[in-house]
Coordinates of N, CA and C in Angstrom, one line a residue:
W9 N 233.8 -62.2 29.7 CA 233.4 -63.6 29.9 C 234.5 -64.6 29.6
A10 N 235.6 -64.1 29.0 CA 236.7 -65.0 28.7 C 237.2 -65.7 29.9
R11 N 237.4 -65.0 31.0 CA 238.0 -65.5 32.2 C 237.1 -66.6 32.8
A12 N 235.7 -66.4 32.7 CA 234.8 -67.4 33.2 C 234.9 -68.7 32.4
H13 N 234.9 -68.5 31.1 CA 235.0 -69.7 30.2 C 236.3 -70.4 30.4
S14 N 237.4 -69.7 30.6 CA 238.7 -70.3 30.9 C 238.7 -71.1 32.2
R15 N 238.1 -70.5 33.2 CA 238.1 -71.2 34.5 C 237.2 -72.5 34.4
I16 N 236.1 -72.3 33.8 CA 235.2 -73.5 33.6 C 235.9 -74.6 32.8
G17 N 236.5 -74.2 31.7 CA 237.2 -75.1 30.9 C 238.3 -75.8 31.7
F18 N 239.1 -75.1 32.5 CA 240.2 -75.7 33.3 C 239.6 -76.6 34.3
A19 N 238.5 -76.3 34.9 CA 237.9 -77.2 35.9 C 237.5 -78.5 35.3
L20 N 236.8 -78.4 34.2 CA 236.3 -79.6 33.5 C 237.5 -80.4 33.0
F21 N 238.6 -79.8 32.5 CA 239.8 -80.5 32.1 C 240.4 -81.2 33.2
S22 N 240.4 -80.6 34.4 CA 241.0 -81.2 35.6 C 240.2 -82.4 36.0
L23 N 238.9 -82.3 35.8 CA 238.0 -83.5 36.1 C 238.0 -84.5 35.0
R24 N 238.8 -84.3 34.0 CA 239.0 -85.2 32.8 C 237.6 -85.3 32.0
R25 N 236.9 -84.2 32.1 CA 235.7 -84.1 31.3 C 236.0 -83.3 30.0
H26 N 236.8 -83.9 29.2 CA 237.5 -83.2 28.1 C 236.5 -82.6 27.0
A27 N 235.5 -83.4 26.7 CA 234.6 -82.9 25.7 C 233.9 -81.6 26.2
E28 N 233.5 -81.6 27.4 CA 232.8 -80.4 28.0 C 233.8 -79.3 28.2
A29 N 235.1 -79.6 28.5 CA 236.1 -78.5 28.6 C 236.3 -77.9 27.2
R30 N 236.3 -78.8 26.1 CA 236.5 -78.2 24.8 C 235.4 -77.3 24.5
D31 N 234.1 -77.7 24.8 CA 233.0 -76.8 24.5 C 233.1 -75.5 25.3
A32 N 233.6 -75.5 26.5 CA 233.7 -74.3 27.3 C 234.8 -73.3 26.6
Y33 N 235.9 -73.9 26.3 CA 236.9 -73.1 25.6 C 236.5 -72.6 24.3
E34 N 235.8 -73.4 23.5 CA 235.3 -72.9 22.2 C 234.2 -71.8 22.3
A35 N 233.4 -71.9 23.4 CA 232.4 -70.9 23.6 C 233.1 -69.6 24.0
G36 N 234.1 -69.6 24.8 CA 234.9 -68.4 25.1 C 235.6 -67.8 23.9
L37 N 236.1 -68.7 23.1 CA 236.9 -68.2 21.9 C 235.9 -67.6 20.9
A38 N 234.7 -68.1 20.9 CA 233.7 -67.5 19.9 C 233.5 -66.0 20.3
A39 N 233.5 -65.7 21.6 CA 233.3 -64.3 22.0 C 234.6 -63.5 22.0
N40 N 235.7 -64.2 22.2 CA 237.0 -63.5 22.3 C 238.1 -64.4 21.7
P41 N 238.2 -64.4 20.4 CA 239.1 -65.3 19.7 C 240.6 -65.0 19.9
A42 N 240.9 -63.9 20.4 CA 242.3 -63.6 20.6 C 242.8 -63.9 22.0
N43 N 242.0 -64.4 22.9 CA 242.4 -64.7 24.3 C 243.3 -65.8 24.4
A44 N 244.5 -65.6 24.8 CA 245.6 -66.5 24.9 C 245.3 -67.7 25.9
D45 N 244.7 -67.4 27.0 CA 244.4 -68.4 28.0 C 243.4 -69.4 27.4
L46 N 242.4 -68.9 26.7 CA 241.4 -69.8 26.0 C 242.1 -70.7 24.9
Q47 N 242.9 -70.0 24.2 CA 243.6 -70.8 23.1 C 244.5 -71.9 23.7
Q48 N 245.2 -71.6 24.7 CA 246.1 -72.6 25.3 C 245.3 -73.7 26.0
G49 N 244.2 -73.3 26.6 CA 243.3 -74.3 27.2 C 242.8 -75.3 26.2
L50 N 242.3 -74.7 25.1 CA 241.7 -75.5 24.0 C 242.8 -76.4 23.4
A51 N 244.0 -75.9 23.2 CA 245.1 -76.7 22.7 C 245.4 -77.9 23.6
S52 N 245.4 -77.7 24.9 CA 245.6 -78.8 25.9 C 244.5 -79.8 25.8
V53 N 243.3 -79.4 25.7 CA 242.2 -80.3 25.6 C 242.3 -81.1 24.3
L54 N 242.6 -80.5 23.2 CA 242.7 -81.2 21.9 C 243.8 -82.1 21.9
K55 N 244.9 -81.8 22.6 CA 246.1 -82.7 22.7 C 245.6 -83.9 23.5
E56 N 244.9 -83.7 24.5 CA 244.4 -84.8 25.4 C 243.5 -85.7 24.6
L57 N 242.6 -85.1 23.8 CA 241.7 -85.9 23.0 C 242.3 -86.5 21.8
G58 N 243.5 -86.2 21.5 CA 244.2 -86.7 20.4 C 244.2 -85.9 19.1
A59 N 243.5 -84.8 19.2 CA 243.5 -83.8 18.1 C 242.9 -84.5 16.8
T60 N 242.1 -85.5 16.9 CA 241.4 -86.1 15.8 C 240.2 -85.3 15.4
A61 N 239.6 -85.7 14.3 CA 238.4 -85.1 13.8 C 237.3 -85.2 14.9
G62 N 237.4 -86.2 15.6 CA 236.4 -86.4 16.7 C 236.5 -85.4 17.8
A63 N 237.7 -84.8 17.9 CA 237.9 -83.8 19.0 C 237.2 -82.5 18.6
S64 N 236.9 -82.3 17.4 CA 236.2 -81.0 17.0 C 234.9 -81.4 16.3
P65 N 233.8 -81.0 16.8 CA 232.5 -81.3 16.1 C 232.4 -80.8 14.7
A66 N 233.1 -79.6 14.5 CA 233.1 -79.1 13.1 C 233.9 -79.9 12.2
A67 N 235.0 -80.4 12.6 CA 235.9 -81.3 11.8 C 235.2 -82.6 11.6
A68 N 234.5 -83.2 12.6 CA 233.8 -84.4 12.4 C 232.7 -84.3 11.4
A69 N 232.0 -83.2 11.5 CA 230.9 -82.9 10.5 C 231.5 -82.8 9.1
A70 N 232.6 -82.1 8.9 CA 233.2 -82.0 7.6 C 233.7 -83.4 7.1
K71 N 234.2 -84.2 8.0 CA 234.7 -85.5 7.6 C 233.5 -86.4 7.1
Q72 N 232.4 -86.3 7.9 CA 231.2 -87.0 7.5 C 230.7 -86.6 6.1
R73 N 230.7 -85.3 5.9 CA 230.3 -84.8 4.6 C 231.2 -85.3 3.5
G74 N 232.5 -85.3 3.8 CA 233.4 -85.9 2.8 C 233.2 -87.3 2.6
N75 N 232.9 -88.1 3.6 CA 232.7 -89.5 3.5 C 231.4 -89.8 2.6
A76 N 230.4 -89.0 2.9 CA 229.1 -89.1 2.1 C 229.3 -88.8 0.7
A77 N 230.0 -87.7 0.4 CA 230.3 -87.3 -1.0 C 231.2 -88.3 -1.7
F78 N 232.2 -88.8 -1.0 CA 233.0 -89.8 -1.6 C 232.2 -91.1 -2.0
A79 N 231.4 -91.5 -1.1 CA 230.5 -92.7 -1.3 C 229.6 -92.5 -2.5
A80 N 229.1 -91.2 -2.7 CA 228.2 -90.9 -3.8 C 229.0 -90.7 -5.1
G81 N 230.3 -90.7 -5.0 CA 231.1 -90.5 -6.2 C 231.4 -89.0 -6.6
D82 N 231.1 -88.1 -5.7 CA 231.3 -86.7 -5.9 C 232.7 -86.3 -5.3
N83 N 233.7 -86.6 -6.0 CA 235.1 -86.4 -5.5 C 235.4 -85.0 -5.2
E84 N 234.9 -84.0 -6.0 CA 235.1 -82.6 -5.8 C 234.6 -82.2 -4.4
A85 N 233.4 -82.5 -4.1 CA 232.8 -82.2 -2.8 C 233.5 -82.9 -1.7
A86 N 233.9 -84.1 -1.9 CA 234.6 -84.9 -0.9 C 236.0 -84.2 -0.6
L87 N 236.7 -83.8 -1.7 CA 238.0 -83.1 -1.5 C 237.8 -81.8 -0.7
S88 N 236.8 -81.1 -1.0 CA 236.6 -79.8 -0.3 C 236.3 -80.1 1.1
A89 N 235.4 -81.1 1.4 CA 235.0 -81.3 2.8 C 236.2 -81.8 3.6
Y90 N 237.1 -82.7 3.0 CA 238.2 -83.2 3.7 C 239.2 -82.1 4.0
T91 N 239.4 -81.2 3.0 CA 240.3 -80.1 3.2 C 239.8 -79.2 4.4
E92 N 238.5 -79.0 4.5 CA 238.0 -78.2 5.6 C 238.3 -78.9 6.9
A93 N 238.1 -80.2 6.9 CA 238.3 -81.0 8.1 C 239.8 -80.9 8.6
I94 N 240.7 -81.0 7.6 CA 242.1 -80.9 7.9 C 242.5 -79.6 8.5
A95 N 241.8 -78.5 8.0 CA 242.1 -77.2 8.6 C 241.7 -77.1 10.0
L96 N 240.6 -77.9 10.4 CA 240.1 -77.9 11.8 C 240.8 -78.9 12.7
A97 N 241.4 -80.0 12.1 CA 242.0 -81.0 12.9 C 243.3 -81.5 12.1
P98 N 244.3 -80.6 12.0 CA 245.5 -80.9 11.2 C 246.3 -82.1 11.6
H99 N 246.1 -82.6 12.8 CA 247.0 -83.8 13.3 C 246.3 -85.1 13.0
D100 N 245.1 -85.1 12.4 CA 244.4 -86.3 12.2 C 244.8 -86.9 10.8
E101 N 245.7 -87.9 10.9 CA 246.3 -88.5 9.7 C 245.3 -89.1 8.7
A102 N 244.2 -89.6 9.3 CA 243.2 -90.2 8.4 C 242.6 -89.3 7.5
L103 N 242.5 -88.0 7.8 CA 241.9 -87.0 6.9 C 242.7 -86.8 5.7
Y104 N 244.1 -86.9 5.9 CA 244.9 -86.7 4.7 C 244.8 -87.9 3.8
S105 N 244.6 -89.1 4.4 CA 244.5 -90.3 3.6 C 243.1 -90.2 2.8
N106 N 242.1 -89.8 3.5 CA 240.8 -89.7 2.8 C 240.8 -88.7 1.7
R107 N 241.5 -87.5 1.9 CA 241.6 -86.5 0.9 C 242.4 -87.0 -0.3
S108 N 243.4 -87.8 0.0 CA 244.2 -88.4 -1.1 C 243.4 -89.3 -1.9
A109 N 242.6 -90.1 -1.3 CA 241.7 -91.0 -2.0 C 240.7 -90.3 -2.9
A110 N 240.3 -89.1 -2.5 CA 239.3 -88.4 -3.2 C 239.9 -87.6 -4.4
N111 N 241.2 -87.4 -4.3 CA 241.9 -86.6 -5.3 C 242.1 -87.3 -6.6

């Protein structure tokens, strides 16, 4: 199914439907994480989206958990959540700033 996900992702990317393309590539990678075409396609989509935490639902969720923990004064949980988000969206500079504030 990797080829199908890759083709769907490419078609959606070409139509500038980047969020849907990201979902197609991620679905393919869930089944076949070593597929180079899917990895390259996802990288292109994330580059187009700006590779922010918003580009990855998992990174956005981790950032939100970090924000909530920081607001509640739980700096250890915030630090952990921001570190997770950075692993998922390493080019999002705001995540580094948030983690620094929680440290």
